[in-house]
Amino acid sequence: MAKPSEGPKMPKRVYEARVPVLREELVQMQVALQQAPFSALVTIAGDDAAGKGEVINLLNGWLDPRGVETHAFHASTDEERDRPPMWRYWRTLPPRGRMAIYVGGWHADALETPASAGRASFEATLQRLAHFERLLADDGALIVKIWLQLSKAAQRDRLHELADDPDTAWRVSPEDWKHHRAYDRRARLAEHLRRVTDQPDAPWHVVDAADPRTRNVELVSHLLARFHAHQRKHAKPAPAAKPGRVVTLRAAGLKRLRGLSLDQHLSEDAYQAKRDKWLGRLNRAVRAAAEQCRSIVWVFEGWDAAGKGGAIRRLTSAIDARDYRVIPIAKPSDEEKSHHYLWRFWRHVPRAGRVTIYDRSWYGRVLVERVEGFCREEEWRRAYAELNDFEAQLTGHGVIVLKFWLHLSAAEQLRRFRHREETPYKRHKIGAEDWRNRRQWRAYEHAVGDMLALTHRPGAPWHLVPADNKRFARLEILKTSCKRIAAALGHDV
């Protein structure tokens, strides 16, 4: 973590000579960024009265506004409080080729954590922020974090200077003076925050903000230097991902998958007799969750033709259409590909009391993307921990996560494929890609086994459903969902 530079004030004539050069270099940086395979996130944080607003106004004045967005996080809205804390940061992330400037960043919220929350809560927040930045850096993002630092005496003088001028007095609030009186405590917290969240690919750069001209030149120079270093790092394209032989990482998952009995049977009469009872219970369970402001996330994964769509239709028949959304996950759009792969899932996390059903999900990273070579080995290997952390953030916020793998025998899949080809209104559901995926059965089987072994966690366990018999599978999903929701709410089924 770089220390603040110290020195005499920069003469005005020297500053004015540097400004045109810096402005030109900033614009050229933006032009180069548009063609770069990464996004740029610039955080301007620091002590009160250190000039954060002045610096951000300066950057917005020197940069082309069409290629940059500025985000400031105020008190959380109801929409934000209804979701895990990181949701409001994920939704602001810029796509590759663009820049975002953050006023205080996500770090400002951490420093304002009420003292009543306790040190443990503060430490957990810092770890969550560090993890967030690692995710983005691993995905290639340029993360530039600037801390504008003022000594206690310099802060006092700056506040008096602003307060004594009628044109700037409005910028000094009672809260600023309150923070000044607590300067030593806040400085210790800020130093600890920087130490915990300082990482090789997301380091803090501390700038002495006593002299505005020196501050501006050093900040812009650092931004340019970081950009050019990052650009050189990414000048050579990363090795292209390619499919390879899928080798099991954890045998326990594959054993569990292959050990599942698929010869379950449920007659139409038996299904009809039990279906309405469990649909009614599911309706009551979902409404009870809403009354407790608990949202529910269903995740459906399974073999092609395993019956995910039919199971979802039966499930939603028990839920008020105003309270749920079904998110079908297919090949990512250009917008989605320009962001971190988790971005498109974070944006659909439901509000408190609502339901989101993912028809396929974030597990594509360790299934189709792994098997087909759509991502590199280091990307899918680290994804298991990333997915566990994502779900831990959901469940930690009170979201009830229900994950189902619909398991099918190869023989039954073949029968359903042929039935689809022979049925006019089902032909749109079968294509060359389905047959190609079927030829990869063994590779997918190993990938599924690793998924089950490495992402089965107490708060978000995998439920394996025998799906050779559709009626049995649908009823099993209804029953398991009711029981899991009731257990999460502390109710009887």
Short mmCIF file of C-alpha atoms in Angstrom, two decimals:
data_model
loop_
_atom_site.label_atom_id
_atom_site.label_comp_id
_atom_site.label_asym_id
_atom_site.label_seq_id
_atom_site.Cartn_x
_atom_site.Cartn_y
_atom_site.Cartn_z
CA MET A 1 0.00 0.00 0.00
CA ALA A 2 1.62 3.24 -1.15
CA LYS A 3 2.20 5.97 1.42
CA PRO A 4 1.22 9.60 0.77
CA SER A 5 3.84 11.78 -0.81
CA GLU A 6 4.91 14.89 1.05
CA GLY A 7 6.45 18.06 -0.28
CA PRO A 8 6.00 21.77 -0.91
CA LYS A 9 2.99 23.21 -2.65
CA MET A 10 3.07 23.03 -6.42
CA PRO A 11 3.43 26.48 -8.01
CA LYS A 12 0.45 27.54 -10.08
CA ARG A 13 2.53 28.00 -13.24
CA VAL A 14 3.91 24.47 -12.94
CA TYR A 15 0.42 23.09 -12.43
CA GLU A 16 -1.00 24.97 -15.39
CA ALA A 17 1.79 23.62 -17.58
CA ARG A 18 1.05 20.03 -16.50
CA VAL A 19 -2.73 20.17 -16.88
CA PRO A 20 -3.00 20.15 -20.73
CA VAL A 21 -0.66 17.16 -20.95
CA LEU A 22 -2.57 15.22 -18.29
CA ARG A 23 -5.92 16.00 -19.89
CA GLU A 24 -4.71 14.76 -23.26
CA GLU A 25 -3.31 11.57 -21.70
CA LEU A 26 -6.60 10.92 -19.88
CA VAL A 27 -8.61 11.18 -23.09
CA GLN A 28 -6.15 8.92 -24.90
CA MET A 29 -6.50 6.46 -22.02
CA GLN A 30 -10.26 6.43 -22.56
CA VAL A 31 -9.83 5.80 -26.28
CA ALA A 32 -7.52 2.88 -25.54
CA LEU A 33 -9.89 1.55 -22.87
CA GLN A 34 -12.72 1.29 -25.41
CA GLN A 35 -10.73 -1.40 -27.21
CA ALA A 36 -9.40 -3.09 -24.08
CA PRO A 37 -10.63 -6.48 -22.79
CA PHE A 38 -11.25 -5.06 -19.31
CA SER A 39 -13.24 -2.42 -17.44
CA ALA A 40 -11.81 0.27 -15.15
CA LEU A 41 -13.13 0.96 -11.64
CA VAL A 42 -11.78 4.06 -9.93
CA THR A 43 -12.55 4.65 -6.26
CA ILE A 44 -11.97 8.12 -4.78
CA ALA A 45 -12.18 7.83 -1.01
CA GLY A 46 -10.55 9.65 1.86
CA ASP A 47 -10.81 11.92 4.86
CA ASP A 48 -13.53 14.52 5.18
CA ALA A 49 -12.66 17.84 3.49
CA ALA A 50 -9.82 16.18 1.54
CA GLY A 51 -11.44 17.20 -1.75
CA LYS A 52 -13.15 14.02 -2.98
CA GLY A 53 -15.88 16.02 -4.67
CA GLU A 54 -13.38 18.41 -6.25
CA VAL A 55 -11.32 15.54 -7.64
CA ILE A 56 -14.34 13.74 -9.08
CA ASN A 57 -15.60 16.96 -10.69
CA LEU A 58 -12.13 17.47 -12.13
CA LEU A 59 -12.01 13.95 -13.58
CA ASN A 60 -15.48 14.30 -15.06
CA GLY A 61 -14.43 17.62 -16.58
CA TRP A 62 -11.24 16.21 -18.12
CA LEU A 63 -12.65 12.89 -19.31
CA ASP A 64 -15.11 12.33 -22.16
CA PRO A 65 -18.43 11.94 -20.27
CA ARG A 66 -19.69 9.42 -22.84
CA GLY A 67 -17.28 6.78 -21.58
CA VAL A 68 -17.52 7.15 -17.82
CA GLU A 69 -20.19 6.90 -15.12
CA THR A 70 -20.02 8.22 -11.57
CA HIS A 71 -21.68 6.41 -8.67
CA ALA A 72 -22.24 7.63 -5.12
CA PHE A 73 -23.84 5.35 -2.56
CA HIS A 74 -26.17 7.10 -0.15
CA ALA A 75 -28.27 5.55 2.59
CA SER A 76 -29.66 2.22 1.39
CA THR A 77 -33.07 2.32 -0.26
CA ASP A 78 -35.84 -0.13 0.56
CA GLU A 79 -35.06 -1.92 -2.70
CA GLU A 80 -31.41 -2.32 -1.65
CA ARG A 81 -32.15 -3.38 1.94
CA ASP A 82 -34.39 -6.11 0.54
CA ARG A 83 -31.34 -7.79 -0.98
CA PRO A 84 -27.86 -8.86 0.14
CA PRO A 85 -25.55 -5.86 0.76
CA MET A 86 -23.35 -6.41 -2.31
CA TRP A 87 -26.30 -6.29 -4.70
CA ARG A 88 -26.22 -2.52 -5.03
CA TYR A 89 -22.56 -2.57 -6.01
CA TRP A 90 -22.83 -5.41 -8.52
CA ARG A 91 -25.55 -3.62 -10.47
CA THR A 92 -23.32 -0.55 -11.06
CA LEU A 93 -20.36 -2.42 -12.55
CA PRO A 94 -19.29 -1.09 -15.95
CA PRO A 95 -18.92 -3.40 -18.96
CA ARG A 96 -15.54 -4.06 -20.50
CA GLY A 97 -14.24 -1.02 -22.36
CA ARG A 98 -15.82 1.50 -19.98
CA MET A 99 -14.94 3.24 -16.74
CA ALA A 100 -16.85 3.91 -13.54
CA ILE A 101 -15.83 6.36 -10.81
CA TYR A 102 -17.03 5.59 -7.29
CA VAL A 103 -17.40 8.33 -4.69
CA GLY A 104 -16.05 6.66 -1.57
CA GLY A 105 -16.54 3.28 -3.20
CA TRP A 106 -18.10 0.41 -1.29
CA HIS A 107 -15.58 1.21 1.44
CA ALA A 108 -17.43 4.33 2.64
CA ASP A 109 -20.41 2.24 3.72
CA ALA A 110 -18.11 0.01 5.79
CA LEU A 111 -16.66 2.98 7.67
CA GLU A 112 -20.14 4.22 8.49
CA THR A 113 -21.19 0.87 9.97
CA PRO A 114 -22.87 1.71 13.28
CA ALA A 115 -20.71 1.05 16.32
CA SER A 116 -23.57 -1.03 17.68
CA ALA A 117 -22.96 -3.56 14.88
CA GLY A 118 -19.71 -4.54 16.58
CA ARG A 119 -16.17 -5.24 15.46
CA ALA A 120 -17.02 -8.70 14.15
CA SER A 121 -19.55 -7.22 11.74
CA PHE A 122 -16.99 -4.65 10.58
CA GLU A 123 -14.37 -7.33 9.96
CA ALA A 124 -16.87 -9.51 8.07
CA THR A 125 -17.76 -6.55 5.86
CA LEU A 126 -14.11 -5.89 5.05
CA GLN A 127 -13.55 -9.52 4.11
CA ARG A 128 -16.62 -9.39 1.87
CA LEU A 129 -15.29 -6.26 0.12
CA ALA A 130 -11.85 -7.82 -0.36
CA HIS A 131 -13.46 -10.94 -1.85
CA PHE A 132 -15.58 -8.78 -4.18
CA GLU A 133 -12.49 -7.02 -5.50
CA ARG A 134 -10.63 -10.30 -5.97
CA LEU A 135 -13.52 -11.61 -8.07
CA LEU A 136 -13.41 -8.56 -10.30
CA ALA A 137 -9.61 -8.52 -10.54
CA ASP A 138 -9.55 -12.23 -11.42
CA ASP A 139 -11.95 -11.39 -14.23
CA GLY A 140 -9.48 -8.80 -15.54
CA ALA A 141 -10.92 -5.54 -14.19
CA LEU A 142 -8.55 -2.64 -13.51
CA ILE A 143 -9.21 -1.49 -9.94
CA VAL A 144 -7.69 1.85 -8.91
CA LYS A 145 -8.27 2.88 -5.30
CA ILE A 146 -7.22 6.37 -4.16
CA TRP A 147 -7.30 7.52 -0.53
CA LEU A 148 -7.07 11.30 -0.08
CA GLN A 149 -5.44 11.90 3.28
CA LEU A 150 -5.41 15.00 5.49
CA SER A 151 -3.77 15.45 8.87
CA LYS A 152 -6.05 16.44 11.72
CA ALA A 153 -4.66 19.98 11.69
CA ALA A 154 -5.03 20.28 7.92
CA GLN A 155 -8.58 18.99 8.11
CA ARG A 156 -9.46 21.54 10.80
CA ASP A 157 -7.98 24.37 8.73
CA ARG A 158 -9.79 23.21 5.58
CA LEU A 159 -13.15 23.03 7.40
CA HIS A 160 -12.67 26.54 8.84
CA GLU A 161 -11.67 27.86 5.42
CA LEU A 162 -14.77 26.42 3.82
CA ALA A 163 -17.08 27.48 6.65
CA ASP A 164 -15.80 31.08 6.68
CA ASP A 165 -16.51 31.61 2.98
CA PRO A 166 -20.22 32.34 2.30
CA ASP A 167 -19.93 30.64 -1.08
CA THR A 168 -18.66 27.34 0.38
CA ALA A 169 -20.12 27.33 3.90
CA TRP A 170 -22.89 25.00 2.70
CA ARG A 171 -20.30 22.29 2.16
CA VAL A 172 -19.56 22.02 5.90
CA SER A 173 -22.17 20.18 7.94
CA PRO A 174 -22.46 19.41 11.67
CA GLU A 175 -21.58 15.83 10.68
CA ASP A 176 -18.23 17.04 9.32
CA TRP A 177 -17.34 18.65 12.64
CA LYS A 178 -18.50 15.54 14.48
CA HIS A 179 -16.18 13.42 12.33
CA HIS A 180 -13.33 15.88 12.93
CA ARG A 181 -13.71 15.49 16.69
CA ALA A 182 -13.49 11.70 16.19
CA TYR A 183 -10.55 12.06 13.76
CA ASP A 184 -8.16 9.73 15.59
CA ARG A 185 -10.68 6.89 15.88
CA ARG A 186 -11.82 7.25 12.26
CA ALA A 187 -8.20 7.38 11.06
CA ARG A 188 -7.46 4.10 12.83
CA LEU A 189 -10.52 2.46 11.28
CA ALA A 190 -9.60 3.79 7.83
CA GLU A 191 -6.05 2.51 8.12
CA HIS A 192 -7.34 -0.91 9.13
CA LEU A 193 -9.80 -0.90 6.23
CA ARG A 194 -7.03 -0.10 3.77
CA ARG A 195 -4.75 -2.77 5.23
CA VAL A 196 -7.40 -5.52 4.99
CA THR A 197 -8.59 -4.57 1.48
CA ASP A 198 -5.13 -3.81 0.03
CA GLN A 199 -4.37 -6.54 -2.50
CA PRO A 200 -1.86 -7.01 -5.35
CA ASP A 201 -4.45 -6.38 -8.06
CA ALA A 202 -6.45 -3.84 -6.04
CA PRO A 203 -3.93 -1.78 -4.01
CA TRP A 204 -4.61 1.44 -2.17
CA HIS A 205 -2.67 4.54 -3.17
CA VAL A 206 -2.65 7.20 -0.45
CA VAL A 207 -2.33 10.80 -1.64
CA ASP A 208 -1.48 13.74 0.62
CA ALA A 209 -4.40 16.12 -0.08
CA ALA A 210 -3.05 19.17 1.75
CA ASP A 211 -2.17 20.92 -1.52
CA PRO A 212 -4.94 20.57 -4.13
CA ARG A 213 -2.65 21.06 -7.12
CA THR A 214 -0.15 18.44 -5.96
CA ARG A 215 -3.08 16.16 -5.10
CA ASN A 216 -4.62 16.44 -8.56
CA VAL A 217 -1.39 15.81 -10.45
CA GLU A 218 -0.39 12.82 -8.33
CA LEU A 219 -3.85 11.25 -8.52
CA VAL A 220 -4.16 11.55 -12.30
CA SER A 221 -0.55 10.42 -12.80
CA HIS A 222 -1.20 7.33 -10.68
CA LEU A 223 -4.38 6.51 -12.60
CA LEU A 224 -2.52 6.76 -15.91
CA ALA A 225 0.38 4.64 -14.65
CA ARG A 226 -1.96 1.91 -13.38
CA PHE A 227 -3.87 1.90 -16.66
CA HIS A 228 -0.77 1.57 -18.82
CA ALA A 229 0.64 -1.21 -16.63
CA HIS A 230 -2.70 -3.05 -16.82
CA GLN A 231 -2.86 -2.52 -20.55
CA ARG A 232 0.59 -4.07 -21.00
CA LYS A 233 -0.43 -7.00 -18.81
CA HIS A 234 -3.44 -7.67 -21.06
CA ALA A 235 -1.72 -6.85 -24.35
CA LYS A 236 -1.16 -10.54 -25.01
CA PRO A 237 -4.54 -12.33 -25.17
CA ALA A 238 -5.07 -15.02 -22.56
CA PRO A 239 -4.75 -18.55 -23.93
CA ALA A 240 -7.99 -19.60 -25.56
CA ALA A 241 -10.08 -22.02 -23.57
CA LYS A 242 -10.51 -25.41 -25.15
CA PRO A 243 -12.38 -28.56 -24.22
CA GLY A 244 -10.33 -31.28 -22.67
CA ARG A 245 -10.75 -34.62 -20.98
CA VAL A 246 -12.93 -34.17 -17.90
CA VAL A 247 -11.35 -35.86 -14.90
CA THR A 248 -13.21 -36.19 -11.61
CA LEU A 249 -11.98 -33.89 -8.85
CA ARG A 250 -14.04 -35.44 -6.03
CA ALA A 251 -15.22 -39.02 -6.39
CA ALA A 252 -17.90 -38.64 -3.70
CA GLY A 253 -20.14 -36.55 -5.95
CA LEU A 254 -20.01 -38.97 -8.85
CA LYS A 255 -20.70 -41.86 -6.48
CA ARG A 256 -23.74 -40.05 -5.11
CA LEU A 257 -25.01 -39.34 -8.61
CA ARG A 258 -24.59 -42.89 -9.88
CA GLY A 259 -26.03 -44.31 -6.69
CA LEU A 260 -29.37 -42.57 -7.14
CA SER A 261 -32.16 -45.04 -7.82
CA LEU A 262 -34.02 -44.12 -11.01
CA ASP A 263 -36.66 -46.86 -11.01
CA GLN A 264 -39.18 -44.77 -9.07
CA HIS A 265 -42.76 -44.95 -10.28
CA LEU A 266 -45.88 -42.96 -9.57
CA SER A 267 -49.16 -43.60 -11.33
CA GLU A 268 -51.32 -40.81 -12.72
CA ASP A 269 -54.02 -41.51 -10.10
CA ALA A 270 -51.56 -41.46 -7.22
CA TYR A 271 -50.02 -38.26 -8.54
CA GLN A 272 -53.38 -36.54 -8.89
CA ALA A 273 -54.36 -37.61 -5.38
CA LYS A 274 -51.27 -36.03 -3.80
CA ARG A 275 -50.51 -33.12 -6.10
CA ASP A 276 -53.16 -30.67 -4.92
CA LYS A 277 -52.32 -31.29 -1.27
CA TRP A 278 -48.66 -30.39 -1.80
CA LEU A 279 -49.48 -27.46 -4.08
CA GLY A 280 -51.65 -26.07 -1.29
CA ARG A 281 -48.88 -26.54 1.24
CA LEU A 282 -46.41 -24.87 -1.08
CA ASN A 283 -48.73 -21.89 -1.50
CA ARG A 284 -48.99 -21.51 2.27
CA ALA A 285 -45.23 -21.90 2.68
CA VAL A 286 -44.42 -19.23 0.10
CA ARG A 287 -46.94 -16.82 1.65
CA ALA A 288 -45.51 -17.50 5.12
CA ALA A 289 -42.03 -16.71 3.79
CA ALA A 290 -43.31 -13.43 2.34
CA GLU A 291 -44.87 -12.51 5.69
CA GLN A 292 -41.42 -12.93 7.26
CA CYS A 293 -39.84 -10.93 4.40
CA ARG A 294 -37.88 -14.02 3.33
CA SER A 295 -37.22 -14.33 -0.38
CA ILE A 296 -36.84 -17.70 -2.10
CA VAL A 297 -34.48 -18.70 -4.89
CA TRP A 298 -35.07 -21.95 -6.77
CA VAL A 299 -32.24 -23.34 -8.89
CA PHE A 300 -33.06 -26.02 -11.47
CA GLU A 301 -30.30 -27.94 -13.17
CA GLY A 302 -30.46 -31.32 -14.88
CA TRP A 303 -29.96 -33.30 -18.04
CA ASP A 304 -31.52 -32.12 -21.29
CA ALA A 305 -35.14 -33.35 -21.40
CA ALA A 306 -35.11 -34.13 -17.66
CA GLY A 307 -38.31 -32.13 -17.15
CA LYS A 308 -37.09 -28.85 -15.65
CA GLY A 309 -39.65 -26.78 -17.55
CA GLY A 310 -42.56 -29.00 -16.58
CA ALA A 311 -41.50 -29.04 -12.93
CA ILE A 312 -41.27 -25.26 -12.92
CA ARG A 313 -44.74 -24.88 -14.44
CA ARG A 314 -46.26 -27.09 -11.73
CA LEU A 315 -44.35 -25.19 -9.06
CA THR A 316 -45.47 -21.76 -10.22
CA SER A 317 -49.10 -22.85 -10.39
CA ALA A 318 -49.06 -22.61 -6.58
CA ILE A 319 -47.56 -19.09 -6.43
CA ASP A 320 -49.18 -15.74 -7.12
CA ALA A 321 -47.92 -14.62 -10.54
CA ARG A 322 -47.16 -11.17 -9.09
CA ASP A 323 -44.66 -12.61 -6.64
CA TYR A 324 -42.30 -14.66 -8.79
CA ARG A 325 -40.07 -14.44 -11.84
CA VAL A 326 -38.72 -17.31 -13.91
CA ILE A 327 -35.28 -16.55 -15.35
CA PRO A 328 -34.37 -18.89 -18.23
CA ILE A 329 -30.59 -19.03 -18.59
CA ALA A 330 -29.31 -19.51 -22.11
CA LYS A 331 -26.20 -18.44 -24.00
CA PRO A 332 -25.11 -15.08 -22.54
CA SER A 333 -25.93 -11.95 -24.52
CA ASP A 334 -23.24 -9.49 -25.62
CA GLU A 335 -24.10 -7.30 -22.63
CA GLU A 336 -23.78 -10.22 -20.24
CA LYS A 337 -20.49 -11.37 -21.78
CA SER A 338 -19.06 -7.89 -21.20
CA HIS A 339 -19.47 -8.31 -17.43
CA HIS A 340 -18.30 -10.76 -14.79
CA TYR A 341 -20.20 -14.03 -15.26
CA LEU A 342 -22.04 -13.63 -11.92
CA TRP A 343 -23.37 -10.19 -12.87
CA ARG A 344 -26.36 -11.54 -14.75
CA PHE A 345 -27.40 -13.63 -11.74
CA TRP A 346 -26.90 -10.93 -9.13
CA ARG A 347 -29.17 -8.56 -11.06
CA HIS A 348 -32.11 -10.98 -10.72
CA VAL A 349 -31.81 -11.64 -6.97
CA PRO A 350 -35.36 -11.13 -5.64
CA ARG A 351 -36.56 -8.53 -3.18
CA ALA A 352 -37.54 -9.61 0.31
CA GLY A 353 -40.67 -11.73 0.19
CA ARG A 354 -40.40 -12.43 -3.54
CA VAL A 355 -39.37 -15.49 -5.56
CA THR A 356 -36.88 -16.02 -8.39
CA ILE A 357 -36.71 -19.34 -10.23
CA TYR A 358 -33.60 -19.95 -12.32
CA ASP A 359 -34.10 -22.41 -15.17
CA ARG A 360 -30.40 -23.31 -15.33
CA SER A 361 -28.10 -21.09 -13.38
CA TRP A 362 -24.62 -19.94 -12.34
CA TYR A 363 -23.63 -23.61 -12.34
CA GLY A 364 -23.17 -23.38 -16.08
CA ARG A 365 -19.67 -22.17 -15.21
CA VAL A 366 -18.68 -25.60 -13.88
CA LEU A 367 -20.87 -27.64 -16.25
CA VAL A 368 -21.26 -26.55 -19.87
CA GLU A 369 -18.47 -23.95 -19.75
CA ARG A 370 -16.08 -26.48 -18.24
CA VAL A 371 -16.99 -29.38 -20.51
CA GLU A 372 -17.20 -27.41 -23.74
CA GLY A 373 -14.14 -25.28 -23.06
CA PHE A 374 -16.01 -21.95 -22.95
CA CYS A 375 -13.81 -20.84 -20.05
CA ARG A 376 -10.24 -21.59 -19.08
CA GLU A 377 -9.33 -24.23 -16.51
CA GLU A 378 -8.22 -21.70 -13.88
CA GLU A 379 -11.59 -19.95 -14.29
CA TRP A 380 -13.81 -22.99 -13.74
CA ARG A 381 -11.57 -24.32 -10.95
CA ARG A 382 -11.88 -21.17 -8.87
CA ALA A 383 -15.62 -20.95 -9.65
CA TYR A 384 -16.58 -23.56 -7.02
CA ALA A 385 -15.46 -21.22 -4.22
CA GLU A 386 -17.02 -18.23 -6.00
CA LEU A 387 -20.39 -19.98 -6.30
CA ASN A 388 -20.32 -21.10 -2.67
CA ASP A 389 -19.59 -17.52 -1.60
CA PHE A 390 -22.40 -16.15 -3.78
CA GLU A 391 -24.90 -18.52 -2.21
CA ALA A 392 -23.50 -17.82 1.28
CA GLN A 393 -24.24 -14.13 0.71
CA LEU A 394 -27.81 -15.02 -0.28
CA THR A 395 -28.48 -17.32 2.67
CA GLY A 396 -26.65 -14.96 5.04
CA HIS A 397 -29.21 -12.32 4.11
CA GLY A 398 -32.07 -14.73 4.81
CA VAL A 399 -32.74 -15.93 1.26
CA ILE A 400 -34.01 -19.52 1.13
CA VAL A 401 -32.02 -21.29 -1.59
CA LEU A 402 -33.43 -24.51 -3.07
CA LYS A 403 -31.21 -26.36 -5.57
CA PHE A 404 -32.46 -29.30 -7.60
CA TRP A 405 -30.61 -31.61 -9.96
CA LEU A 406 -33.04 -33.62 -12.09
CA HIS A 407 -31.30 -36.90 -12.85
CA LEU A 408 -32.19 -38.99 -15.86
CA SER A 409 -30.96 -42.26 -17.32
CA ALA A 410 -29.37 -42.16 -20.76
CA ALA A 411 -32.01 -44.56 -22.05
CA GLU A 412 -34.90 -42.37 -20.88
CA GLN A 413 -33.27 -39.28 -22.35
CA LEU A 414 -32.99 -41.03 -25.72
CA ARG A 415 -36.66 -41.98 -25.57
CA ARG A 416 -37.67 -38.38 -24.83
CA PHE A 417 -35.45 -36.97 -27.56
CA ARG A 418 -37.10 -39.22 -30.13
CA HIS A 419 -40.56 -38.37 -28.80
CA ARG A 420 -39.79 -34.69 -29.23
CA GLU A 421 -38.68 -35.20 -32.82
CA GLU A 422 -41.90 -37.13 -33.56
CA THR A 423 -44.23 -34.61 -31.90
CA PRO A 424 -44.85 -31.46 -34.00
CA TYR A 425 -45.45 -29.10 -31.07
CA LYS A 426 -42.31 -30.36 -29.29
CA ARG A 427 -39.85 -30.32 -32.18
CA HIS A 428 -38.64 -26.82 -31.23
CA LYS A 429 -37.27 -28.35 -28.01
CA ILE A 430 -34.78 -30.64 -29.74
CA GLY A 431 -31.86 -29.74 -31.98
CA ALA A 432 -28.37 -30.70 -33.08
CA GLU A 433 -26.86 -29.23 -29.90
CA ASP A 434 -28.93 -31.57 -27.72
CA TRP A 435 -27.63 -34.59 -29.62
CA ARG A 436 -24.08 -33.28 -29.44
CA ASN A 437 -24.37 -32.78 -25.67
CA ARG A 438 -25.66 -36.32 -25.35
CA ARG A 439 -22.45 -37.61 -26.90
CA GLN A 440 -20.64 -35.85 -24.06
CA TRP A 441 -22.66 -37.74 -21.43
CA ARG A 442 -19.69 -39.16 -19.52
CA ALA A 443 -17.85 -35.82 -19.42
CA TYR A 444 -20.97 -34.05 -18.12
CA GLU A 445 -21.52 -36.82 -15.59
CA HIS A 446 -18.07 -36.21 -14.09
CA ALA A 447 -18.65 -32.44 -14.08
CA VAL A 448 -22.01 -32.89 -12.32
CA GLY A 449 -20.39 -35.13 -9.72
CA ASP A 450 -17.78 -32.47 -8.94
CA MET A 451 -20.50 -29.83 -8.73
CA LEU A 452 -22.42 -31.92 -6.21
CA ALA A 453 -19.33 -32.63 -4.13
CA LEU A 454 -17.89 -29.12 -4.12
CA THR A 455 -21.01 -26.94 -3.83
CA HIS A 456 -23.22 -28.98 -1.50
CA ARG A 457 -23.38 -26.82 1.65
CA PRO A 458 -25.66 -26.86 4.72
CA GLY A 459 -27.29 -23.55 3.82
CA ALA A 460 -27.72 -24.47 0.15
CA PRO A 461 -27.66 -28.26 -0.30
CA TRP A 462 -28.25 -30.09 -3.55
CA HIS A 463 -31.42 -32.17 -3.84
CA LEU A 464 -31.09 -35.00 -6.35
CA VAL A 465 -34.39 -35.93 -7.95
CA PRO A 466 -34.91 -39.20 -9.90
CA ALA A 467 -36.59 -37.91 -13.08
CA ASP A 468 -37.19 -40.98 -15.24
CA ASN A 469 -40.79 -40.74 -14.03
CA LYS A 470 -41.97 -37.15 -14.48
CA ARG A 471 -44.84 -37.41 -12.02
CA PHE A 472 -42.57 -38.73 -9.29
CA ALA A 473 -40.05 -35.96 -9.96
CA ARG A 474 -42.64 -33.19 -9.87
CA LEU A 475 -44.16 -34.40 -6.62
CA GLU A 476 -40.73 -34.89 -5.06
CA ILE A 477 -39.81 -31.29 -5.89
CA LEU A 478 -43.05 -29.99 -4.37
CA LYS A 479 -42.60 -32.02 -1.18
CA THR A 480 -38.92 -31.14 -0.75
CA SER A 481 -39.59 -27.46 -1.38
CA CYS A 482 -42.37 -27.36 1.22
CA LYS A 483 -40.23 -29.10 3.81
CA ARG A 484 -37.17 -26.92 3.21
CA ILE A 485 -39.14 -23.67 3.33
CA ALA A 486 -40.97 -24.74 6.48
CA ALA A 487 -37.69 -25.72 8.15
CA ALA A 488 -36.13 -22.35 7.23
CA LEU A 489 -39.12 -20.54 8.75
CA GLY A 490 -39.23 -22.73 11.83
CA HIS A 491 -42.65 -24.11 10.91
CA ASP A 492 -44.14 -27.57 10.62
CA VAL A 493 -44.93 -28.77 7.11
#
